């Protein structure tokens, strides 16, 4: 199985400051059709996971543009340009290029 | 509104069985593959299993940890997907989510249903 490794696992951030989460895969996530199926999810306290980003950098409808995804091959990043209080929660990366789908361990974002 | 609603969770003894259901609404259910994902008490997420749509011949796939014990099925007329769980173990304790599979991604999630396996 593809191992997804996130860092950091805990991320204290001051309101209004940027935040960055890294996700690395144990093998390339480039699929046979040329797409890279790397996703980011947000899980707020007490809620189900919600998809934020798909195919590395595509934001879901309703996701604020302060969230952005980047990367290629095996190295990916989720960036939040200015953290707001509503961003508190756990962020997971997930690969959908290889079976079975696998998730990172999660990064807990909290306000300093 | 696109929605998935799970039901059927509860407390079961080791070795027992449980059947989870997921009712879909707000989209053409028969067009999509559907997956189950679980979240352990320590918060890690694990993909559990998948049923393809009619184009995919309703084929199923499972995580190694549940292969032979869990069965995913669907009823397009009822817009529902199911997870039959047999020979349950304490390590199956988790919140189980129904999700919509959309090209290498899980774009819609239900609210989850808790399964506790304990004597």
JSON list of C-alpha atoms in Angstrom, two decimals:
[
{"chain": "A", "resi": 1, "resn": "UNK", "atom": "CA", "xyz": [0.00, 0.00, 0.00]},
{"chain": "A", "resi": 2, "resn": "UNK", "atom": "CA", "xyz": [1.06, 3.60, -0.61]},
{"chain": "A", "resi": 3, "resn": "UNK", "atom": "CA", "xyz": [2.13, 5.23, 2.65]},
{"chain": "A", "resi": 4, "resn": "UNK", "atom": "CA", "xyz": [1.16, 8.88, 3.08]},
{"chain": "A", "resi": 5, "resn": "UNK", "atom": "CA", "xyz": [3.28, 10.82, 5.56]},
{"chain": "A", "resi": 6, "resn": "UNK", "atom": "CA", "xyz": [2.16, 14.23, 6.81]},
{"chain": "A", "resi": 7, "resn": "UNK", "atom": "CA", "xyz": [4.15, 16.84, 8.69]},
{"chain": "A", "resi": 8, "resn": "UNK", "atom": "CA", "xyz": [3.85, 18.45, 11.06]},
{"chain": "A", "resi": 9, "resn": "UNK", "atom": "CA", "xyz": [1.31, 16.44, 13.06]},
{"chain": "A", "resi": 10, "resn": "UNK", "atom": "CA", "xyz": [0.54, 19.46, 15.24]},
{"chain": "A", "resi": 11, "resn": "UNK", "atom": "CA", "xyz": [0.41, 23.01, 13.91]},
{"chain": "A", "resi": 12, "resn": "UNK", "atom": "CA", "xyz": [-0.19, 25.95, 16.28]},
{"chain": "A", "resi": 13, "resn": "UNK", "atom": "CA", "xyz": [-0.79, 29.10, 14.26]},
{"chain": "A", "resi": 14, "resn": "UNK", "atom": "CA", "xyz": [-1.52, 32.73, 15.14]},
{"chain": "A", "resi": 15, "resn": "UNK", "atom": "CA", "xyz": [-4.70, 34.15, 13.64]},
{"chain": "A", "resi": 16, "resn": "UNK", "atom": "CA", "xyz": [-3.99, 35.89, 10.36]},
{"chain": "A", "resi": 17, "resn": "UNK", "atom": "CA", "xyz": [-0.70, 34.09, 9.83]},
{"chain": "A", "resi": 18, "resn": "UNK", "atom": "CA", "xyz": [0.01, 31.55, 7.08]},
{"chain": "A", "resi": 19, "resn": "UNK", "atom": "CA", "xyz": [0.13, 27.78, 7.61]},
{"chain": "A", "resi": 20, "resn": "UNK", "atom": "CA", "xyz": [1.60, 24.97, 5.56]},
{"chain": "A", "resi": 21, "resn": "UNK", "atom": "CA", "xyz": [1.14, 21.19, 5.74]},
{"chain": "A", "resi": 22, "resn": "UNK", "atom": "CA", "xyz": [3.35, 18.72, 3.89]},
{"chain": "A", "resi": 23, "resn": "UNK", "atom": "CA", "xyz": [2.25, 15.33, 2.56]},
{"chain": "A", "resi": 24, "resn": "UNK", "atom": "CA", "xyz": [4.65, 12.82, 1.05]},
{"chain": "A", "resi": 25, "resn": "UNK", "atom": "CA", "xyz": [3.76, 9.54, -0.64]},
{"chain": "A", "resi": 26, "resn": "UNK", "atom": "CA", "xyz": [5.89, 6.40, -0.72]},
{"chain": "A", "resi": 27, "resn": "UNK", "atom": "CA", "xyz": [5.50, 6.22, -4.50]},
{"chain": "A", "resi": 28, "resn": "UNK", "atom": "CA", "xyz": [4.53, 8.53, -7.33]},
{"chain": "A", "resi": 29, "resn": "UNK", "atom": "CA", "xyz": [0.86, 9.47, -7.46]},
{"chain": "A", "resi": 30, "resn": "UNK", "atom": "CA", "xyz": [0.83, 10.11, -11.20]},
{"chain": "A", "resi": 31, "resn": "UNK", "atom": "CA", "xyz": [-1.93, 7.91, -12.60]},
{"chain": "A", "resi": 32, "resn": "UNK", "atom": "CA", "xyz": [-1.81, 6.23, -16.02]},
{"chain": "A", "resi": 33, "resn": "UNK", "atom": "CA", "xyz": [-4.01, 8.99, -17.50]},
{"chain": "A", "resi": 34, "resn": "UNK", "atom": "CA", "xyz": [-1.54, 11.68, -16.38]},
{"chain": "A", "resi": 35, "resn": "UNK", "atom": "CA", "xyz": [-3.65, 12.96, -13.48]},
{"chain": "A", "resi": 36, "resn": "UNK", "atom": "CA", "xyz": [-2.41, 13.00, -9.91]},
{"chain": "A", "resi": 37, "resn": "UNK", "atom": "CA", "xyz": [-5.17, 12.02, -7.50]},
{"chain": "A", "resi": 38, "resn": "UNK", "atom": "CA", "xyz": [-4.04, 13.78, -4.35]},
{"chain": "A", "resi": 39, "resn": "UNK", "atom": "CA", "xyz": [-6.79, 15.15, -2.12]},
{"chain": "A", "resi": 40, "resn": "UNK", "atom": "CA", "xyz": [-6.96, 17.27, 1.03]},
{"chain": "A", "resi": 41, "resn": "UNK", "atom": "CA", "xyz": [-9.72, 17.02, 3.62]},
{"chain": "A", "resi": 42, "resn": "UNK", "atom": "CA", "xyz": [-10.63, 19.18, 6.59]},
{"chain": "A", "resi": 43, "resn": "UNK", "atom": "CA", "xyz": [-12.31, 17.71, 9.67]},
{"chain": "A", "resi": 44, "resn": "UNK", "atom": "CA", "xyz": [-13.63, 20.30, 12.08]},
{"chain": "A", "resi": 45, "resn": "UNK", "atom": "CA", "xyz": [-14.31, 19.21, 15.68]},
{"chain": "A", "resi": 46, "resn": "UNK", "atom": "CA", "xyz": [-17.39, 17.00, 15.85]},
{"chain": "A", "resi": 47, "resn": "UNK", "atom": "CA", "xyz": [-17.87, 16.92, 12.06]},
{"chain": "A", "resi": 48, "resn": "UNK", "atom": "CA", "xyz": [-17.26, 14.51, 9.20]},
{"chain": "A", "resi": 49, "resn": "UNK", "atom": "CA", "xyz": [-14.30, 15.06, 6.90]},
{"chain": "A", "resi": 50, "resn": "UNK", "atom": "CA", "xyz": [-14.96, 17.56, 4.11]},
{"chain": "A", "resi": 51, "resn": "UNK", "atom": "CA", "xyz": [-13.02, 17.63, 0.87]},
{"chain": "A", "resi": 52, "resn": "UNK", "atom": "CA", "xyz": [-11.14, 20.87, 0.24]},
{"chain": "A", "resi": 53, "resn": "UNK", "atom": "CA", "xyz": [-8.82, 20.08, -2.66]},
{"chain": "A", "resi": 54, "resn": "UNK", "atom": "CA", "xyz": [-8.73, 17.40, -5.38]},
{"chain": "A", "resi": 55, "resn": "UNK", "atom": "CA", "xyz": [-6.25, 16.52, -8.13]},
{"chain": "A", "resi": 56, "resn": "UNK", "atom": "CA", "xyz": [-3.53, 18.36, -6.19]},
{"chain": "A", "resi": 57, "resn": "UNK", "atom": "CA", "xyz": [-4.75, 21.93, -6.60]},
{"chain": "A", "resi": 58, "resn": "UNK", "atom": "CA", "xyz": [-8.47, 22.13, -7.46]},
{"chain": "A", "resi": 59, "resn": "UNK", "atom": "CA", "xyz": [-10.57, 23.78, -4.75]},
{"chain": "A", "resi": 60, "resn": "UNK", "atom": "CA", "xyz": [-14.03, 22.47, -4.04]},
{"chain": "A", "resi": 61, "resn": "UNK", "atom": "CA", "xyz": [-17.01, 24.77, -4.37]},
{"chain": "A", "resi": 62, "resn": "UNK", "atom": "CA", "xyz": [-17.38, 26.97, -1.30]},
{"chain": "A", "resi": 63, "resn": "UNK", "atom": "CA", "xyz": [-13.79, 26.53, -0.15]},
{"chain": "A", "resi": 64, "resn": "UNK", "atom": "CA", "xyz": [-12.20, 29.92, 0.58]},
{"chain": "A", "resi": 65, "resn": "UNK", "atom": "CA", "xyz": [-9.42, 30.95, -1.78]},
{"chain": "A", "resi": 66, "resn": "UNK", "atom": "CA", "xyz": [-7.03, 31.26, 1.17]},
{"chain": "A", "resi": 67, "resn": "UNK", "atom": "CA", "xyz": [-6.67, 27.47, 0.80]},
{"chain": "A", "resi": 68, "resn": "UNK", "atom": "CA", "xyz": [-4.37, 26.25, -1.96]},
{"chain": "A", "resi": 69, "resn": "UNK", "atom": "CA", "xyz": [-2.77, 22.96, -2.91]},
{"chain": "A", "resi": 70, "resn": "UNK", "atom": "CA", "xyz": [0.43, 22.32, -4.81]},
{"chain": "A", "resi": 71, "resn": "UNK", "atom": "CA", "xyz": [3.00, 19.65, -5.55]},
{"chain": "A", "resi": 72, "resn": "UNK", "atom": "CA", "xyz": [3.78, 16.80, -7.88]},
{"chain": "A", "resi": 73, "resn": "UNK", "atom": "CA", "xyz": [4.97, 13.22, -7.96]},
{"chain": "A", "resi": 74, "resn": "UNK", "atom": "CA", "xyz": [5.46, 12.35, -4.28]},
{"chain": "A", "resi": 75, "resn": "UNK", "atom": "CA", "xyz": [5.58, 15.75, -2.53]},
{"chain": "A", "resi": 76, "resn": "UNK", "atom": "CA", "xyz": [2.51, 17.87, -1.88]},
{"chain": "A", "resi": 77, "resn": "UNK", "atom": "CA", "xyz": [1.58, 20.90, 0.21]},
{"chain": "A", "resi": 78, "resn": "UNK", "atom": "CA", "xyz": [-1.60, 22.45, 1.56]},
{"chain": "A", "resi": 79, "resn": "UNK", "atom": "CA", "xyz": [-1.24, 26.15, 2.28]},
{"chain": "A", "resi": 80, "resn": "UNK", "atom": "CA", "xyz": [-3.54, 28.50, 4.15]},
{"chain": "A", "resi": 81, "resn": "UNK", "atom": "CA", "xyz": [-2.61, 32.09, 3.38]},
{"chain": "A", "resi": 82, "resn": "UNK", "atom": "CA", "xyz": [-4.18, 33.65, 6.50]},
{"chain": "A", "resi": 83, "resn": "UNK", "atom": "CA", "xyz": [-5.54, 31.35, 9.19]},
{"chain": "A", "resi": 84, "resn": "UNK", "atom": "CA", "xyz": [-8.99, 32.12, 10.57]},
{"chain": "A", "resi": 85, "resn": "UNK", "atom": "CA", "xyz": [-10.69, 30.72, 13.67]},
{"chain": "A", "resi": 86, "resn": "UNK", "atom": "CA", "xyz": [-12.96, 28.49, 11.56]},
{"chain": "A", "resi": 87, "resn": "UNK", "atom": "CA", "xyz": [-9.90, 26.67, 10.17]},
{"chain": "A", "resi": 88, "resn": "UNK", "atom": "CA", "xyz": [-9.29, 24.83, 13.45]},
{"chain": "A", "resi": 89, "resn": "UNK", "atom": "CA", "xyz": [-9.44, 21.08, 12.97]},
{"chain": "A", "resi": 90, "resn": "UNK", "atom": "CA", "xyz": [-7.53, 18.15, 11.53]},
{"chain": "A", "resi": 91, "resn": "UNK", "atom": "CA", "xyz": [-6.32, 18.09, 7.92]},
{"chain": "A", "resi": 92, "resn": "UNK", "atom": "CA", "xyz": [-5.75, 14.84, 6.02]},
{"chain": "A", "resi": 93, "resn": "UNK", "atom": "CA", "xyz": [-4.20, 14.12, 2.67]},
{"chain": "A", "resi": 94, "resn": "UNK", "atom": "CA", "xyz": [-5.44, 11.10, 0.73]},
{"chain": "A", "resi": 95, "resn": "UNK", "atom": "CA", "xyz": [-4.20, 9.44, -2.44]},
{"chain": "A", "resi": 96, "resn": "UNK", "atom": "CA", "xyz": [-6.62, 7.99, -4.97]},
{"chain": "A", "resi": 97, "resn": "UNK", "atom": "CA", "xyz": [-4.12, 6.93, -7.63]},
{"chain": "A", "resi": 98, "resn": "UNK", "atom": "CA", "xyz": [-3.40, 3.45, -6.28]},
{"chain": "A", "resi": 99, "resn": "UNK", "atom": "CA", "xyz": [-5.58, 0.80, -4.62]},
{"chain": "A", "resi": 100, "resn": "UNK", "atom": "CA", "xyz": [-6.34, 0.86, -1.81]},
{"chain": "A", "resi": 101, "resn": "UNK", "atom": "CA", "xyz": [-6.90, 4.55, -1.20]},
{"chain": "A", "resi": 102, "resn": "UNK", "atom": "CA", "xyz": [-4.73, 5.63, 1.74]},
{"chain": "A", "resi": 103, "resn": "UNK", "atom": "CA", "xyz": [-4.71, 8.61, 4.08]},
{"chain": "A", "resi": 104, "resn": "UNK", "atom": "CA", "xyz": [-2.07, 10.57, 5.92]},
{"chain": "A", "resi": 105, "resn": "UNK", "atom": "CA", "xyz": [-2.05, 10.52, 9.74]},
{"chain": "A", "resi": 106, "resn": "UNK", "atom": "CA", "xyz": [-3.63, 13.95, 9.98]},
{"chain": "A", "resi": 107, "resn": "UNK", "atom": "CA", "xyz": [-2.33, 17.38, 11.04]},
{"chain": "A", "resi": 108, "resn": "UNK", "atom": "CA", "xyz": [-4.08, 19.11, 13.92]},
{"chain": "A", "resi": 109, "resn": "UNK", "atom": "CA", "xyz": [-4.28, 22.87, 13.38]},
{"chain": "A", "resi": 110, "resn": "UNK", "atom": "CA", "xyz": [-4.91, 24.97, 16.45]},
{"chain": "A", "resi": 111, "resn": "UNK", "atom": "CA", "xyz": [-4.84, 28.67, 17.22]},
{"chain": "A", "resi": 112, "resn": "UNK", "atom": "CA", "xyz": [-1.91, 29.85, 19.30]},
{"chain": "B", "resi": 1, "resn": "UNK", "atom": "CA", "xyz": [-28.83, 19.02, -1.59]},
{"chain": "B", "resi": 2, "resn": "UNK", "atom": "CA", "xyz": [-26.38, 16.16, -2.02]},
{"chain": "B", "resi": 3, "resn": "UNK", "atom": "CA", "xyz": [-26.58, 14.02, 1.10]},
{"chain": "B", "resi": 4, "resn": "UNK", "atom": "CA", "xyz": [-25.56, 10.64, 2.53]},
{"chain": "B", "resi": 5, "resn": "UNK", "atom": "CA", "xyz": [-27.15, 9.36, 5.73]},
{"chain": "B", "resi": 6, "resn": "UNK", "atom": "CA", "xyz": [-25.78, 6.29, 7.50]},
{"chain": "B", "resi": 7, "resn": "UNK", "atom": "CA", "xyz": [-27.61, 4.11, 9.99]},
{"chain": "B", "resi": 8, "resn": "UNK", "atom": "CA", "xyz": [-27.26, 0.76, 11.74]},
{"chain": "B", "resi": 9, "resn": "UNK", "atom": "CA", "xyz": [-24.32, 1.30, 14.06]},
{"chain": "B", "resi": 10, "resn": "UNK", "atom": "CA", "xyz": [-24.28, 0.11, 17.64]},
{"chain": "B", "resi": 11, "resn": "UNK", "atom": "CA", "xyz": [-22.68, -2.14, 20.23]},
{"chain": "B", "resi": 12, "resn": "UNK", "atom": "CA", "xyz": [-21.90, -5.72, 19.23]},
{"chain": "B", "resi": 13, "resn": "UNK", "atom": "CA", "xyz": [-19.93, -8.52, 20.83]},
{"chain": "B", "resi": 14, "resn": "UNK", "atom": "CA", "xyz": [-16.74, -9.87, 19.27]},
{"chain": "B", "resi": 15, "resn": "UNK", "atom": "CA", "xyz": [-17.62, -12.44, 16.64]},
{"chain": "B", "resi": 16, "resn": "UNK", "atom": "CA", "xyz": [-20.97, -10.81, 16.00]},
{"chain": "B", "resi": 17, "resn": "UNK", "atom": "CA", "xyz": [-22.47, -9.20, 12.93]},
{"chain": "B", "resi": 18, "resn": "UNK", "atom": "CA", "xyz": [-23.88, -5.81, 12.01]},
{"chain": "B", "resi": 19, "resn": "UNK", "atom": "CA", "xyz": [-25.30, -4.31, 8.83]},
{"chain": "B", "resi": 20, "resn": "UNK", "atom": "CA", "xyz": [-24.83, -0.63, 8.06]},
{"chain": "B", "resi": 21, "resn": "UNK", "atom": "CA", "xyz": [-27.01, 1.25, 5.61]},
{"chain": "B", "resi": 22, "resn": "UNK", "atom": "CA", "xyz": [-26.45, 4.49, 3.74]},
{"chain": "B", "resi": 23, "resn": "UNK", "atom": "CA", "xyz": [-29.24, 6.40, 2.01]},
{"chain": "B", "resi": 24, "resn": "UNK", "atom": "CA", "xyz": [-28.29, 8.81, -0.74]},
{"chain": "B", "resi": 25, "resn": "UNK", "atom": "CA", "xyz": [-30.19, 11.83, -2.05]},
{"chain": "B", "resi": 26, "resn": "UNK", "atom": "CA", "xyz": [-29.65, 14.86, -4.23]},
{"chain": "B", "resi": 27, "resn": "UNK", "atom": "CA", "xyz": [-27.69, 13.15, -7.01]},
{"chain": "B", "resi": 28, "resn": "UNK", "atom": "CA", "xyz": [-28.02, 10.34, -9.54]},
{"chain": "B", "resi": 29, "resn": "UNK", "atom": "CA", "xyz": [-26.94, 7.51, -7.24]},
{"chain": "B", "resi": 30, "resn": "UNK", "atom": "CA", "xyz": [-26.64, 4.89, -9.97]},
{"chain": "B", "resi": 31, "resn": "UNK", "atom": "CA", "xyz": [-23.93, 6.91, -11.76]},
{"chain": "B", "resi": 32, "resn": "UNK", "atom": "CA", "xyz": [-21.44, 6.67, -8.91]},
{"chain": "B", "resi": 33, "resn": "UNK", "atom": "CA", "xyz": [-19.13, 4.20, -7.24]},
{"chain": "B", "resi": 34, "resn": "UNK", "atom": "CA", "xyz": [-19.65, 4.22, -3.47]},
{"chain": "B", "resi": 35, "resn": "UNK", "atom": "CA", "xyz": [-17.12, 3.58, -0.71]},
{"chain": "B", "resi": 36, "resn": "UNK", "atom": "CA", "xyz": [-17.02, 2.98, 3.03]},
{"chain": "B", "resi": 37, "resn": "UNK", "atom": "CA", "xyz": [-14.30, 4.61, 5.14]},
{"chain": "B", "resi": 38, "resn": "UNK", "atom": "CA", "xyz": [-13.79, 4.18, 8.87]},
{"chain": "B", "resi": 39, "resn": "UNK", "atom": "CA", "xyz": [-12.23, 6.41, 11.51]},
{"chain": "B", "resi": 40, "resn": "UNK", "atom": "CA", "xyz": [-10.66, 4.76, 14.52]},
{"chain": "B", "resi": 41, "resn": "UNK", "atom": "CA", "xyz": [-10.97, 6.23, 18.02]},
{"chain": "B", "resi": 42, "resn": "UNK", "atom": "CA", "xyz": [-7.43, 7.60, 17.70]},
{"chain": "B", "resi": 43, "resn": "UNK", "atom": "CA", "xyz": [-8.73, 9.52, 14.62]},
{"chain": "B", "resi": 44, "resn": "UNK", "atom": "CA", "xyz": [-6.87, 7.69, 11.85]},
{"chain": "B", "resi": 45, "resn": "UNK", "atom": "CA", "xyz": [-8.84, 7.10, 8.63]},
{"chain": "B", "resi": 46, "resn": "UNK", "atom": "CA", "xyz": [-8.93, 3.78, 6.74]},
{"chain": "B", "resi": 47, "resn": "UNK", "atom": "CA", "xyz": [-10.63, 3.02, 3.43]},
{"chain": "B", "resi": 48, "resn": "UNK", "atom": "CA", "xyz": [-12.75, -0.12, 3.92]},
{"chain": "B", "resi": 49, "resn": "UNK", "atom": "CA", "xyz": [-14.43, -1.11, 0.69]},
{"chain": "B", "resi": 50, "resn": "UNK", "atom": "CA", "xyz": [-16.07, -0.07, -2.56]},
{"chain": "B", "resi": 51, "resn": "UNK", "atom": "CA", "xyz": [-18.89, -0.98, -4.89]},
{"chain": "B", "resi": 52, "resn": "UNK", "atom": "CA", "xyz": [-18.65, 0.09, -8.50]},
{"chain": "B", "resi": 53, "resn": "UNK", "atom": "CA", "xyz": [-21.67, 1.32, -10.42]},
{"chain": "B", "resi": 54, "resn": "UNK", "atom": "CA", "xyz": [-23.47, -0.58, -13.20]},
{"chain": "B", "resi": 55, "resn": "UNK", "atom": "CA", "xyz": [-20.83, 0.45, -15.75]},
{"chain": "B", "resi": 56, "resn": "UNK", "atom": "CA", "xyz": [-18.27, -1.16, -13.45]},
{"chain": "B", "resi": 57, "resn": "UNK", "atom": "CA", "xyz": [-20.42, -4.30, -13.20]},
{"chain": "B", "resi": 58, "resn": "UNK", "atom": "CA", "xyz": [-21.09, -3.61, -9.54]},
{"chain": "B", "resi": 59, "resn": "UNK", "atom": "CA", "xyz": [-17.69, -5.07, -8.73]},
{"chain": "B", "resi": 60, "resn": "UNK", "atom": "CA", "xyz": [-16.41, -4.76, -5.16]},
{"chain": "B", "resi": 61, "resn": "UNK", "atom": "CA", "xyz": [-13.01, -4.25, -3.54]},
{"chain": "B", "resi": 62, "resn": "UNK", "atom": "CA", "xyz": [-11.94, -4.47, 0.09]},
{"chain": "B", "resi": 63, "resn": "UNK", "atom": "CA", "xyz": [-9.14, -3.52, 2.40]},
{"chain": "B", "resi": 64, "resn": "UNK", "atom": "CA", "xyz": [-7.00, -6.49, 3.42]},
{"chain": "B", "resi": 65, "resn": "UNK", "atom": "CA", "xyz": [-8.04, -5.93, 7.05]},
{"chain": "B", "resi": 66, "resn": "UNK", "atom": "CA", "xyz": [-11.70, -6.72, 6.27]},
{"chain": "B", "resi": 67, "resn": "UNK", "atom": "CA", "xyz": [-11.47, -9.03, 3.23]},
{"chain": "B", "resi": 68, "resn": "UNK", "atom": "CA", "xyz": [-13.61, -12.12, 3.76]},
{"chain": "B", "resi": 69, "resn": "UNK", "atom": "CA", "xyz": [-15.49, -10.61, 6.71]},
{"chain": "B", "resi": 70, "resn": "UNK", "atom": "CA", "xyz": [-17.15, -7.48, 5.25]},
{"chain": "B", "resi": 71, "resn": "UNK", "atom": "CA", "xyz": [-19.39, -7.23, 2.18]},
{"chain": "B", "resi": 72, "resn": "UNK", "atom": "CA", "xyz": [-20.39, -4.02, 0.37]},
{"chain": "B", "resi": 73, "resn": "UNK", "atom": "CA", "xyz": [-23.60, -4.07, -1.68]},
{"chain": "B", "resi": 74, "resn": "UNK", "atom": "CA", "xyz": [-25.96, -1.55, -3.22]},
{"chain": "B", "resi": 75, "resn": "UNK", "atom": "CA", "xyz": [-29.55, -1.16, -4.37]},
{"chain": "B", "resi": 76, "resn": "UNK", "atom": "CA", "xyz": [-29.83, 1.50, -7.04]},
{"chain": "B", "resi": 77, "resn": "UNK", "atom": "CA", "xyz": [-33.64, 1.43, -6.89]},
{"chain": "B", "resi": 78, "resn": "UNK", "atom": "CA", "xyz": [-33.43, 2.36, -3.20]},
{"chain": "B", "resi": 79, "resn": "UNK", "atom": "CA", "xyz": [-30.46, 4.72, -3.70]},
{"chain": "B", "resi": 80, "resn": "UNK", "atom": "CA", "xyz": [-28.72, 2.88, -0.91]},
{"chain": "B", "resi": 81, "resn": "UNK", "atom": "CA", "xyz": [-25.42, 1.20, -0.16]},
{"chain": "B", "resi": 82, "resn": "UNK", "atom": "CA", "xyz": [-24.80, -1.34, 2.58]},
{"chain": "B", "resi": 83, "resn": "UNK", "atom": "CA", "xyz": [-21.92, -2.74, 4.61]},
{"chain": "B", "resi": 84, "resn": "UNK", "atom": "CA", "xyz": [-22.44, -6.21, 6.04]},
{"chain": "B", "resi": 85, "resn": "UNK", "atom": "CA", "xyz": [-19.89, -6.82, 8.78]},
{"chain": "B", "resi": 86, "resn": "UNK", "atom": "CA", "xyz": [-19.37, -10.37, 10.07]},
{"chain": "B", "resi": 87, "resn": "UNK", "atom": "CA", "xyz": [-16.90, -11.91, 12.52]},
{"chain": "B", "resi": 88, "resn": "UNK", "atom": "CA", "xyz": [-16.38, -8.51, 14.10]},
{"chain": "B", "resi": 89, "resn": "UNK", "atom": "CA", "xyz": [-13.25, -7.86, 16.13]},
{"chain": "B", "resi": 90, "resn": "UNK", "atom": "CA", "xyz": [-12.53, -5.27, 18.80]},
{"chain": "B", "resi": 91, "resn": "UNK", "atom": "CA", "xyz": [-10.21, -3.53, 16.34]},
{"chain": "B", "resi": 92, "resn": "UNK", "atom": "CA", "xyz": [-13.19, -2.88, 14.04]},
{"chain": "B", "resi": 93, "resn": "UNK", "atom": "CA", "xyz": [-14.44, -0.31, 16.58]},
{"chain": "B", "resi": 94, "resn": "UNK", "atom": "CA", "xyz": [-14.72, 2.94, 14.62]},
{"chain": "B", "resi": 95, "resn": "UNK", "atom": "CA", "xyz": [-17.01, 5.52, 13.11]},
{"chain": "B", "resi": 96, "resn": "UNK", "atom": "CA", "xyz": [-18.06, 4.25, 9.68]},
{"chain": "B", "resi": 97, "resn": "UNK", "atom": "CA", "xyz": [-18.61, 6.77, 6.89]},
{"chain": "B", "resi": 98, "resn": "UNK", "atom": "CA", "xyz": [-20.39, 6.26, 3.60]},
{"chain": "B", "resi": 99, "resn": "UNK", "atom": "CA", "xyz": [-18.73, 8.26, 0.82]},
{"chain": "B", "resi": 100, "resn": "UNK", "atom": "CA", "xyz": [-19.24, 9.02, -2.85]},
{"chain": "B", "resi": 101, "resn": "UNK", "atom": "CA", "xyz": [-16.30, 7.94, -5.00]},
{"chain": "B", "resi": 102, "resn": "UNK", "atom": "CA", "xyz": [-15.59, 10.39, -7.78]},
{"chain": "B", "resi": 103, "resn": "UNK", "atom": "CA", "xyz": [-12.49, 9.63, -9.84]},
{"chain": "B", "resi": 104, "resn": "UNK", "atom": "CA", "xyz": [-9.82, 9.00, -7.26]},
{"chain": "B", "resi": 105, "resn": "UNK", "atom": "CA", "xyz": [-11.53, 11.13, -4.66]},
{"chain": "B", "resi": 106, "resn": "UNK", "atom": "CA", "xyz": [-14.23, 10.94, -2.01]},
{"chain": "B", "resi": 107, "resn": "UNK", "atom": "CA", "xyz": [-16.23, 14.07, -2.60]},
{"chain": "B", "resi": 108, "resn": "UNK", "atom": "CA", "xyz": [-19.28, 13.53, -0.38]},
{"chain": "B", "resi": 109, "resn": "UNK", "atom": "CA", "xyz": [-19.32, 12.08, 3.14]},
{"chain": "B", "resi": 110, "resn": "UNK", "atom": "CA", "xyz": [-22.13, 11.09, 5.45]},
{"chain": "B", "resi": 111, "resn": "UNK", "atom": "CA", "xyz": [-22.30, 12.02, 9.11]},
{"chain": "B", "resi": 112, "resn": "UNK", "atom": "CA", "xyz": [-20.99, 8.61, 10.16]},
{"chain": "B", "resi": 113, "resn": "UNK", "atom": "CA", "xyz": [-22.32, 5.83, 12.37]},
{"chain": "B", "resi": 114, "resn": "UNK", "atom": "CA", "xyz": [-20.47, 4.47, 15.41]},
{"chain": "B", "resi": 115, "resn": "UNK", "atom": "CA", "xyz": [-19.69, 0.77, 15.67]},
{"chain": "B", "resi": 116, "resn": "UNK", "atom": "CA", "xyz": [-18.40, -0.53, 19.00]},
{"chain": "B", "resi": 117, "resn": "UNK", "atom": "CA", "xyz": [-17.19, -4.11, 19.27]},
{"chain": "B", "resi": 118, "resn": "UNK", "atom": "CA", "xyz": [-16.87, -5.08, 22.89]},
{"chain": "B", "resi": 119, "resn": "UNK", "atom": "CA", "xyz": [-17.85, -7.83, 25.32]}
]
